[in-house]
XYZ file of N, CA and C in Angstrom:
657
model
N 93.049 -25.939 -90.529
C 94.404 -26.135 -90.041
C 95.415 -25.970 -91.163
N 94.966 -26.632 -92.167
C 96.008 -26.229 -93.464
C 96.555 -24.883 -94.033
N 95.274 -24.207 -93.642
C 95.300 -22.762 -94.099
C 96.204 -21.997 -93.212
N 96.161 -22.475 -91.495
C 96.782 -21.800 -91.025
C 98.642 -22.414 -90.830
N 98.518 -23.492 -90.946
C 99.897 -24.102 -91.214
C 100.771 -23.682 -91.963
N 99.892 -23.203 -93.206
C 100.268 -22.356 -94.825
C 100.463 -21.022 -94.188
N 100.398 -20.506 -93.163
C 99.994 -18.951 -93.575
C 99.150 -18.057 -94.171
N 97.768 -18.848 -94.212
C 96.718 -18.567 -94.962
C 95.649 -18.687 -94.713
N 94.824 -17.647 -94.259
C 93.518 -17.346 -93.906
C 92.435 -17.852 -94.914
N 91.359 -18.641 -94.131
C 89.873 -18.775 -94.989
C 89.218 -17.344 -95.444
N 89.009 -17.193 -96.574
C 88.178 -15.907 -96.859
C 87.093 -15.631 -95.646
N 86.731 -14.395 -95.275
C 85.250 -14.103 -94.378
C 84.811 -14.581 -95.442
N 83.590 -14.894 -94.697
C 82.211 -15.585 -94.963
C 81.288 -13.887 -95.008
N 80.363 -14.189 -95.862
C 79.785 -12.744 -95.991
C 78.878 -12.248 -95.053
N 78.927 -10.890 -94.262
C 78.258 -10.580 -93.263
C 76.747 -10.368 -93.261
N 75.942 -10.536 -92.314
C 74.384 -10.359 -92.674
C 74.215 -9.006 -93.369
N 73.094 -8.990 -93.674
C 72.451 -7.700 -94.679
C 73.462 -7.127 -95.679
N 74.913 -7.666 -95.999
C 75.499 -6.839 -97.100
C 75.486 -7.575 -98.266
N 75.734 -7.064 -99.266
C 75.358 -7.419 -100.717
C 75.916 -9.389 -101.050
N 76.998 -9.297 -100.619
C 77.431 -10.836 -100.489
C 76.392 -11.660 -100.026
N 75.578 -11.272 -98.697
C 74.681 -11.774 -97.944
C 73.489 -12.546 -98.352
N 73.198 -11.083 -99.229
C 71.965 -11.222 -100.374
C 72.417 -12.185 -100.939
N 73.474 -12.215 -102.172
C 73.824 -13.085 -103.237
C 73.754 -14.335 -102.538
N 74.446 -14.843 -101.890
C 74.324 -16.045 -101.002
C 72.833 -16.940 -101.113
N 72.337 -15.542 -100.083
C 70.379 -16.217 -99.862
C 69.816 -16.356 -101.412
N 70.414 -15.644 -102.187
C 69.482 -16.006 -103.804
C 69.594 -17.347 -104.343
N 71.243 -17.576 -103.856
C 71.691 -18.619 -104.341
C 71.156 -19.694 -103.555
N 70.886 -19.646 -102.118
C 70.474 -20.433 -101.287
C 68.719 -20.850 -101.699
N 68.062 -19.652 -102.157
C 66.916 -20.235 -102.474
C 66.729 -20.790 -103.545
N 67.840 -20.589 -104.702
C 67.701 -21.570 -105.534
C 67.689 -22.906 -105.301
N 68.472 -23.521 -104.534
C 69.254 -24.917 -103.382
C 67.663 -25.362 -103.060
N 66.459 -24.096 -102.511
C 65.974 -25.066 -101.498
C 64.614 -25.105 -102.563
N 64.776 -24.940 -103.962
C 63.826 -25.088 -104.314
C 63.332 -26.188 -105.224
N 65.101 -26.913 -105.426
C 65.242 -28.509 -105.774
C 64.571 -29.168 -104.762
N 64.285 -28.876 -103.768
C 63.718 -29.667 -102.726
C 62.274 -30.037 -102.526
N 61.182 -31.369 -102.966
C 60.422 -31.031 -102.812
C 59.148 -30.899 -101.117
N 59.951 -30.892 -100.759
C 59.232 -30.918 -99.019
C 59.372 -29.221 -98.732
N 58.790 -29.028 -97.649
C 58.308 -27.646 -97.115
C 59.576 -27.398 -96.350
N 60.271 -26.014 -96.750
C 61.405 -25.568 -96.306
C 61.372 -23.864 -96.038
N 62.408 -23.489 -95.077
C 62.079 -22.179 -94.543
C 63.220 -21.975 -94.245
N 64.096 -20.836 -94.134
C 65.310 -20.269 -93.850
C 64.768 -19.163 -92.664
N 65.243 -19.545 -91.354
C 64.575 -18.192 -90.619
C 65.756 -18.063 -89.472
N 65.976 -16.625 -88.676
C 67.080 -16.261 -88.092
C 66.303 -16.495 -86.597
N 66.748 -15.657 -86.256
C 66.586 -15.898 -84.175
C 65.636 -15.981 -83.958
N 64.652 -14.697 -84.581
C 63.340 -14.168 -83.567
C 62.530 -15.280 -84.802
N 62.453 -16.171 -85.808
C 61.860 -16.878 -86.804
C 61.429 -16.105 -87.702
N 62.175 -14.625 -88.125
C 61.425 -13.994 -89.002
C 62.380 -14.736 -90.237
N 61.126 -15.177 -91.044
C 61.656 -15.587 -92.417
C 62.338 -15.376 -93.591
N 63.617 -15.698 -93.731
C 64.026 -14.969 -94.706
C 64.154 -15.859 -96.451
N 64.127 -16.799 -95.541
C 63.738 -17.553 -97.285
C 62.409 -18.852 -97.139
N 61.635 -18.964 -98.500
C 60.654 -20.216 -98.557
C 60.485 -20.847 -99.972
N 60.304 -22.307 -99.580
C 60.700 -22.713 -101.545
C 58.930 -22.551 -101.646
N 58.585 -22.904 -102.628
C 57.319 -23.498 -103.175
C 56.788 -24.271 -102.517
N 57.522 -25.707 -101.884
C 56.623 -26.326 -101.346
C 55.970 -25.734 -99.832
N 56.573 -25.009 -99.065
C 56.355 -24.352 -98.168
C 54.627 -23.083 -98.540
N 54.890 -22.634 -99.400
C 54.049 -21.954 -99.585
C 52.697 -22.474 -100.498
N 53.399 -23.832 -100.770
C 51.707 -24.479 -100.763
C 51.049 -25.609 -99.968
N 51.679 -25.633 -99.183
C 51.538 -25.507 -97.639
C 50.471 -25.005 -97.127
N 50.764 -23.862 -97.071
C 50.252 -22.543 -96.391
C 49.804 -21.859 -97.719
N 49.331 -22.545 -98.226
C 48.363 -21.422 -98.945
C 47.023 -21.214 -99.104
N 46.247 -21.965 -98.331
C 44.927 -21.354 -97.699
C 44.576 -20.823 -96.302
N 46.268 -20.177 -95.507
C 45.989 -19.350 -94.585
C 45.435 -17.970 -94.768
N 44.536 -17.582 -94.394
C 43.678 -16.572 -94.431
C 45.051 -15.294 -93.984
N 44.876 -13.879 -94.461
C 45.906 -12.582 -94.180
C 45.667 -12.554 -92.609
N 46.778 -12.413 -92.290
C 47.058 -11.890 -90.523
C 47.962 -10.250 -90.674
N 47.433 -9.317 -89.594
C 48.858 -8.528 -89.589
C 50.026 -9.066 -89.167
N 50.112 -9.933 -88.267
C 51.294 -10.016 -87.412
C 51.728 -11.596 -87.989
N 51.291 -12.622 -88.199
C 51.886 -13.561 -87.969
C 51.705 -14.248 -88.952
N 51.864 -14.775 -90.121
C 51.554 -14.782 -91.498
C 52.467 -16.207 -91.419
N 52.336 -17.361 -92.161
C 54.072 -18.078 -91.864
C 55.011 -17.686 -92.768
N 54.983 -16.750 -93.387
C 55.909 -16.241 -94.393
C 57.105 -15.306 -93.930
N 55.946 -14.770 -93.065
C 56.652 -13.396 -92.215
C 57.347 -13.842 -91.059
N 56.826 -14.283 -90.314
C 57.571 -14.767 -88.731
C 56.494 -16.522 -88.086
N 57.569 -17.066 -88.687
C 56.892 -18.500 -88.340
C 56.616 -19.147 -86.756
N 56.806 -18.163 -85.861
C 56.579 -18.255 -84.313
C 55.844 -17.580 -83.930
N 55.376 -16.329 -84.393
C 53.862 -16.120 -84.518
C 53.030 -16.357 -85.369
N 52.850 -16.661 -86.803
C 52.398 -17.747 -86.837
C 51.849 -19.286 -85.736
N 52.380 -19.623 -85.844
C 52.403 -20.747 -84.611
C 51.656 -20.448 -83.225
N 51.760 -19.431 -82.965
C 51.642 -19.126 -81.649
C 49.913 -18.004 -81.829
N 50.012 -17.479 -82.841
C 49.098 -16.006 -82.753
C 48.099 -16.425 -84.068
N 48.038 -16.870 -85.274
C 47.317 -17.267 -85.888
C 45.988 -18.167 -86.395
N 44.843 -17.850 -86.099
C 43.459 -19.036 -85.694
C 43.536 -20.381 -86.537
N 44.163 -20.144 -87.888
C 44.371 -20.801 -89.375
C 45.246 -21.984 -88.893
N 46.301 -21.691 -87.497
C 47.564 -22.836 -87.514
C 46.970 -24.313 -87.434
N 46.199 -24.244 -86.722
C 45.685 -25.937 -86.026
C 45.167 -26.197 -87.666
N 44.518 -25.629 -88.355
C 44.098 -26.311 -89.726
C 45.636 -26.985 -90.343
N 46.567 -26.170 -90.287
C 47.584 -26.640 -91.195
C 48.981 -27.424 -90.135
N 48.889 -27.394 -89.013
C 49.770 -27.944 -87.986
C 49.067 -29.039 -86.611
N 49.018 -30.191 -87.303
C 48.348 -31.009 -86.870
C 48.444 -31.432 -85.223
N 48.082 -31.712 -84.211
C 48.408 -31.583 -82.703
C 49.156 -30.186 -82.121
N 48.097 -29.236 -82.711
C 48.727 -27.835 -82.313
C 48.893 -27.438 -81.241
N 48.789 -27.716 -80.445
C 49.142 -27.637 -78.912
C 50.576 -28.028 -78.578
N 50.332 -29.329 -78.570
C 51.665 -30.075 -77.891
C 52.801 -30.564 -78.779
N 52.449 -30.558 -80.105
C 52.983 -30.833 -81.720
C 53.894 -29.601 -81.918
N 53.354 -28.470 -81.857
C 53.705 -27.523 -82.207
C 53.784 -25.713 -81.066
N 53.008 -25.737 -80.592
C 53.079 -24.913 -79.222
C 53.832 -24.581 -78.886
N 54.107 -25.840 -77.944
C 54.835 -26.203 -76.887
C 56.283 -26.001 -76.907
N 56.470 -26.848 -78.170
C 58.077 -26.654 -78.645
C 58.570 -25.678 -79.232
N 57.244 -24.882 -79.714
C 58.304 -23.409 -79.747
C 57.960 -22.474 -79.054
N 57.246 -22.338 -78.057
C 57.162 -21.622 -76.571
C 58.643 -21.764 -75.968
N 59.167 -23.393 -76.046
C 60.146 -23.715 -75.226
C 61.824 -22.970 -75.904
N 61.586 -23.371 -77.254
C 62.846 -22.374 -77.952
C 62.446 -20.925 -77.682
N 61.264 -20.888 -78.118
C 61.350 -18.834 -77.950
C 61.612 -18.252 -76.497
N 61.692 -18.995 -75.234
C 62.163 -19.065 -74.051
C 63.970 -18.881 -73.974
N 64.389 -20.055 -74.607
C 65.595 -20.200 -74.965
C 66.508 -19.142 -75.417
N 65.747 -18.628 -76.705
C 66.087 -17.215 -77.285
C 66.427 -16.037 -76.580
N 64.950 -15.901 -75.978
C 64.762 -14.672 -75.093
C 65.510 -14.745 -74.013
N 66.317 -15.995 -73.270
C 67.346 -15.790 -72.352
C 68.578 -15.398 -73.071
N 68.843 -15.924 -74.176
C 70.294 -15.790 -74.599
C 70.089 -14.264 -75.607
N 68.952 -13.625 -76.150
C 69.448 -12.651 -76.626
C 67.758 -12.022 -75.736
N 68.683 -11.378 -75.038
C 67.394 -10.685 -73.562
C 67.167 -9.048 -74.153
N 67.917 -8.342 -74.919
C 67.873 -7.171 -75.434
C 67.094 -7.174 -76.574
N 66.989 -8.318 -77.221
C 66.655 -8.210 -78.668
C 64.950 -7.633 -78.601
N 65.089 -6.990 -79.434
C 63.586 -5.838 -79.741
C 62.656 -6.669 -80.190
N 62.997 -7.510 -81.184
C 62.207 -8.430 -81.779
C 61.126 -9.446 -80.863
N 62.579 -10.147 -80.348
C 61.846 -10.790 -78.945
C 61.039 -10.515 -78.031
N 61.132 -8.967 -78.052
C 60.701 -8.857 -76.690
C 59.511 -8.455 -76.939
N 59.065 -7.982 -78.355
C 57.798 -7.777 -78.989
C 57.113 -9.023 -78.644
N 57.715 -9.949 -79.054
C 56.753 -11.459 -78.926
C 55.984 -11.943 -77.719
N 57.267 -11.752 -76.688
C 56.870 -11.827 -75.027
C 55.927 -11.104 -74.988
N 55.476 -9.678 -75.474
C 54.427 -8.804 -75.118
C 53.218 -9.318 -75.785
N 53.165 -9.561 -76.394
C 52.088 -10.352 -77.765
C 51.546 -11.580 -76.710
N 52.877 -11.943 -76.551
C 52.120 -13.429 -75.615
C 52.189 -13.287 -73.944
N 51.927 -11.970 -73.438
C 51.374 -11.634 -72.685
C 50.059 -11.247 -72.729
N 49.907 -10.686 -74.098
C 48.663 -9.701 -73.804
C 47.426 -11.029 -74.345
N 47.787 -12.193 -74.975
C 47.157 -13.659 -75.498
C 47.313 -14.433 -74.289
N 45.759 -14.477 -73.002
C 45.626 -15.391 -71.838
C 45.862 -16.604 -72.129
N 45.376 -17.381 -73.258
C 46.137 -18.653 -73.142
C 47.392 -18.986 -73.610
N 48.170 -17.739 -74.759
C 49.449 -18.813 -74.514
C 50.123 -17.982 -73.568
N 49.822 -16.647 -72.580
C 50.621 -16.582 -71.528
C 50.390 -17.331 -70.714
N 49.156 -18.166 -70.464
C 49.116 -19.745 -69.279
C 49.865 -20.355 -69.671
N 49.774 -20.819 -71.060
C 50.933 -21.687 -71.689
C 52.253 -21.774 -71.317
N 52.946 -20.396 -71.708
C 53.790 -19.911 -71.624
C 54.578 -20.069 -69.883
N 53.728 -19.548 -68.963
C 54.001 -19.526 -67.864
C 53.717 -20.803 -66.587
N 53.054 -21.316 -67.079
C 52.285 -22.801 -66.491
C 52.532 -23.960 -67.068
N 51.798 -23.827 -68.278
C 51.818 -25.310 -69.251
C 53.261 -25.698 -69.995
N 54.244 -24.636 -69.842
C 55.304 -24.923 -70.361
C 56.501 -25.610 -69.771
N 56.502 -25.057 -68.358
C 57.387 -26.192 -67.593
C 56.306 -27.461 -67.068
N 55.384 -27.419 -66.911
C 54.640 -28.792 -66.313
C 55.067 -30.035 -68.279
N 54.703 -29.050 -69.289
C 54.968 -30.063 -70.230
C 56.848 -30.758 -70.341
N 57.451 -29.759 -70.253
C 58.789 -30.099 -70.043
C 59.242 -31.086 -69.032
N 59.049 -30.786 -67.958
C 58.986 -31.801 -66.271
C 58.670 -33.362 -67.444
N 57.190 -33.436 -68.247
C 56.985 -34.250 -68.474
C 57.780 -35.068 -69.580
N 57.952 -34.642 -70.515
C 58.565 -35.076 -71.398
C 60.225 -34.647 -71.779
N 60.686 -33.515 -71.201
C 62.088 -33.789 -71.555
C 62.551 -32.591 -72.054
N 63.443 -32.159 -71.608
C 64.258 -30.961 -72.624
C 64.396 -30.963 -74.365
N 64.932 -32.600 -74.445
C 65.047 -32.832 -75.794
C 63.595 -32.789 -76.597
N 62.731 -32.876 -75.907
C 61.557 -32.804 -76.789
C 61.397 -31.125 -77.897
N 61.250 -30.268 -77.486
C 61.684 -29.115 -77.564
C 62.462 -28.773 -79.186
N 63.377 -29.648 -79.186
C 64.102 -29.566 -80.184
C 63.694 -29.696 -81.411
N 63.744 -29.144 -82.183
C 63.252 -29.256 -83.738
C 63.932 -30.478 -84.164
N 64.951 -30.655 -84.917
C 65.412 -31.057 -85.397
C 65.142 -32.818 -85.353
N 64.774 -33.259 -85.949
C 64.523 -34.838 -85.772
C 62.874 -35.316 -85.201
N 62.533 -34.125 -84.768
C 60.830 -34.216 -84.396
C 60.068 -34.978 -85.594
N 59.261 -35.396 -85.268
C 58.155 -35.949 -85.715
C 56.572 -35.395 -85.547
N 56.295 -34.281 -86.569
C 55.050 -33.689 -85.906
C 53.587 -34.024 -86.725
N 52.867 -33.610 -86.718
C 51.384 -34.322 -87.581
C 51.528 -32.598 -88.196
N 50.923 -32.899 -89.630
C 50.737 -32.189 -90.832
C 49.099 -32.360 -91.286
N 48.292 -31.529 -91.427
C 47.048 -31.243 -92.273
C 47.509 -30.553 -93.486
N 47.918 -31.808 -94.207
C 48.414 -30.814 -95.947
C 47.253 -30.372 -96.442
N 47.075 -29.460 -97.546
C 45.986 -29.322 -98.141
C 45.732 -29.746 -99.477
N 47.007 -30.598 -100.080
C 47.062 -31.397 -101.231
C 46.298 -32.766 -100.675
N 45.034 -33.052 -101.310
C 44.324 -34.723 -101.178
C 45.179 -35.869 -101.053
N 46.582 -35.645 -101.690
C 47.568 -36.890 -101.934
C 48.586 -36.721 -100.511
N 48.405 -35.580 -99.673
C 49.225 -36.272 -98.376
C 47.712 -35.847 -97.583
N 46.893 -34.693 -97.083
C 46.238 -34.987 -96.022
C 47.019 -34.906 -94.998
N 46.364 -35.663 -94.248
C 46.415 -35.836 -92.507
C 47.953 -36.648 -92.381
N 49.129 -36.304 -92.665
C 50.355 -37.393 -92.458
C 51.369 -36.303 -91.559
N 52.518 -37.001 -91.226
C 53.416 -36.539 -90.280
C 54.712 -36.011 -91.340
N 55.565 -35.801 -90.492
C 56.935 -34.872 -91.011
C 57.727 -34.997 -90.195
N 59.113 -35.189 -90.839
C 60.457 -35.196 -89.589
C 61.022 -33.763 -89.998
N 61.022 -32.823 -88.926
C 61.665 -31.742 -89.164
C 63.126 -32.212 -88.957
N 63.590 -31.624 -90.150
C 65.086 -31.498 -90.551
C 65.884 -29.699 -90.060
N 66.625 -29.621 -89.013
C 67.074 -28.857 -88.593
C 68.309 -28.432 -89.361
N 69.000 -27.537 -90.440
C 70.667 -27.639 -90.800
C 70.851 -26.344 -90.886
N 72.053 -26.099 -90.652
C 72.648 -24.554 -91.307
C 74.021 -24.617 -92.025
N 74.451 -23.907 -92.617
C 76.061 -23.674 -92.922
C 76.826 -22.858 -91.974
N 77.950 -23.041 -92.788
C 78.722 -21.602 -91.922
C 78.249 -20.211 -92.415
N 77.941 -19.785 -93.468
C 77.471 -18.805 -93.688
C 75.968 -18.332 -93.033
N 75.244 -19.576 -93.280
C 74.132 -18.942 -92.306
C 73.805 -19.441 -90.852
N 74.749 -19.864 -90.052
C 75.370 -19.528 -89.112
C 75.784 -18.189 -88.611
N 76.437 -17.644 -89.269
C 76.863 -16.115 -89.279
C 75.886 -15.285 -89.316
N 74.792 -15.872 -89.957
C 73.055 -15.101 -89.708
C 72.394 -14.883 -88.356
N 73.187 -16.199 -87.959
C 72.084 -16.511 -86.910
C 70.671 -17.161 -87.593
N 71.062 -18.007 -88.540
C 69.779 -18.581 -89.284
C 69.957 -19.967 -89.264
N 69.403 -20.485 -89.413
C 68.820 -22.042 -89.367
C 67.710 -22.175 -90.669
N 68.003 -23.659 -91.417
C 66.766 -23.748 -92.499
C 65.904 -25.365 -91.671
N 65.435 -25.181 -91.862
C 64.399 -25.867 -91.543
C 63.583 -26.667 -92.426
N 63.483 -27.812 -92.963
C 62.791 -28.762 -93.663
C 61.679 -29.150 -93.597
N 60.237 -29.749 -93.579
C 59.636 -30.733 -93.216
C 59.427 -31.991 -94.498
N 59.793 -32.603 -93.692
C 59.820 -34.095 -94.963
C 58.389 -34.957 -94.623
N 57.948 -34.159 -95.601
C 56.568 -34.766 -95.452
C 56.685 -36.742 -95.699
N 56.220 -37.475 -94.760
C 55.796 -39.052 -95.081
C 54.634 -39.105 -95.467
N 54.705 -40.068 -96.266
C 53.488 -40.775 -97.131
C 52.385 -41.573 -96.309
N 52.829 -41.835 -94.913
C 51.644 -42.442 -94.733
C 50.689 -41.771 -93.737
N 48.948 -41.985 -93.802
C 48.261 -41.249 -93.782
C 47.743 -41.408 -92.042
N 47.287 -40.667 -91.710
C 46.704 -40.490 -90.734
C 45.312 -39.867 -90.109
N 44.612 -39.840 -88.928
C 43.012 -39.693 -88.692
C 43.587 -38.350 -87.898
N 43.306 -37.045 -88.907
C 43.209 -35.697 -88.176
C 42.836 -35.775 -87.295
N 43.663 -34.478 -86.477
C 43.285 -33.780 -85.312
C 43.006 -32.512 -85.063
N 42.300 -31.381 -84.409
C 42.860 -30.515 -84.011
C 41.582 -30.121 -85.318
N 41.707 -28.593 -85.466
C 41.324 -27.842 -86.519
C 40.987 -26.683 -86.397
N 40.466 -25.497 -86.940
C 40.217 -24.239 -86.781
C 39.059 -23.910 -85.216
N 38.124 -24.649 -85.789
C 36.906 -24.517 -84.675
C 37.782 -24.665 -83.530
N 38.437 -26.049 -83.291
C 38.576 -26.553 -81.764
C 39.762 -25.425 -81.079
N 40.679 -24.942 -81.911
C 41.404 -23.718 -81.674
C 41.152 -22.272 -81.320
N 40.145 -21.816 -82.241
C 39.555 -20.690 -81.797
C 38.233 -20.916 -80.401
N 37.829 -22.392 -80.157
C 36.987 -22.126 -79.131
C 37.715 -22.521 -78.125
N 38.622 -22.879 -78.162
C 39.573 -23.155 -76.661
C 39.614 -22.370 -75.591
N 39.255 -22.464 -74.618
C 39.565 -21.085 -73.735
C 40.199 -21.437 -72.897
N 41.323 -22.606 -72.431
C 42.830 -22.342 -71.983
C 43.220 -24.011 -72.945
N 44.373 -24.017 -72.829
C 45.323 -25.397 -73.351
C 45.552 -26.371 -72.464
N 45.703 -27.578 -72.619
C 45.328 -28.965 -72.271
C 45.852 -29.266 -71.463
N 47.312 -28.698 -71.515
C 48.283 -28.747 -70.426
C 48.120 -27.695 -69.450
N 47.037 -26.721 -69.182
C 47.153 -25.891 -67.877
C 45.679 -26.356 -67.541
N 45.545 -26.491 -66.149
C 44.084 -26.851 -65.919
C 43.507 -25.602 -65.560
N 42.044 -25.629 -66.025
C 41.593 -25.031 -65.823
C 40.842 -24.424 -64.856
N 40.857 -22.796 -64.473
C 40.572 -22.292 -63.377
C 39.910 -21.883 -63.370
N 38.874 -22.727 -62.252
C 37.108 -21.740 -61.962
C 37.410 -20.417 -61.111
């Protein structure tokens, strides 16, 4: 209001992909690397554009994927990767679910996007999370709530692979600026807690699943 009271415009904010853009995110990953909890800078479709250290030791005994790496696109990841349930503790309903329900979200509000629509096909041509997707996703919603869904303030279970956290939980921290706003990006936190917990979930019980908990199964 001052600015415009004055006669005086806020500088633009720098546009995605141009050189300002860049400088920004360099500067931004410097920011997130004071941080020591697992952090991620990612735009619409979750392809990643920034990760500190703690994030990537995290995830650093996920085995190479083509497609879904968490470096590369953290919603496939999540969704397409055998490795997730080792490192994302209640992978189903912890983690699944709630971003089945945003990548839904997405794909209504940007219905053209190429990116997206790659994903929808991916998780068409994957029978259980298109049950998921198409079944288990509104019966879980009905149950628990729109707000569940939401990142931001969640509480999800973590399989660290450091001995000193283990099996403990995380409040995802949802924030952006105005600049990466203008991305269409969101950073994303997990604040790992200290206290410990009796794993769940894991590679085996993931790869032998043959549908998810929330769709019953059809003889």
């Amino acid at each position: 209001m001052a600015y415009q009271a004055g006669g005086r415009r806020p500088a633009p904010r720098p546009a995605p992909g141009t050189p300002e853009a860049q400088a920004y995110l360099q500067d931004y990953a410097v920011l997130m690397e004071a941080v020591p909890f697992p952090s991620l800078v990612v735009d619409h479709r979750w392809d990643v554009l920034l990760t500190n250290t703690a994030f990537r030791t995290l995830f650093q005994d996920v085995e190479p994927h083509p497609t879904a790496l968490p470096s590369d696109n953290f919603l496939r990841f999540v969704l397409f990767h055998p490795d997730a349930a080792t490192v994302l503790g209640d992978h189903e309903a912890s983690w699944c679910l709630p971003m089945l329900a945003q990548f839904a979200a997405a794909a209504e509000r940007y219905g053209h996007d190429r990116g997206l629509q790659a994903i929808r096909r991916d998780i068409g041509q994957d029978p259980i999370m298109e049950a998921a997707y198409r079944h288990g996703l509104p019966h879980w919603l009905r149950a628990v709530g729109e707000r569940a869904a939401e990142p931001d303030g969640a509480v999800r279970p973590l399989l660290h692979p450091d001995p000193r956290w283990g099996a403990t939980d995380c409040r995802i921290v949802a924030e952006t600026t105005p600049t990466l706003a203008d991305m269409d990006c969101v950073r994303l936190t997990m604040v790992v807690r200290e206290t410990r917990r009796a794993p769940s979930g894991g590679r085996a019980a993931r790869r032998a699943a043959s549908h998810l908990r929330v769709v019953p199964a059809v003889d």
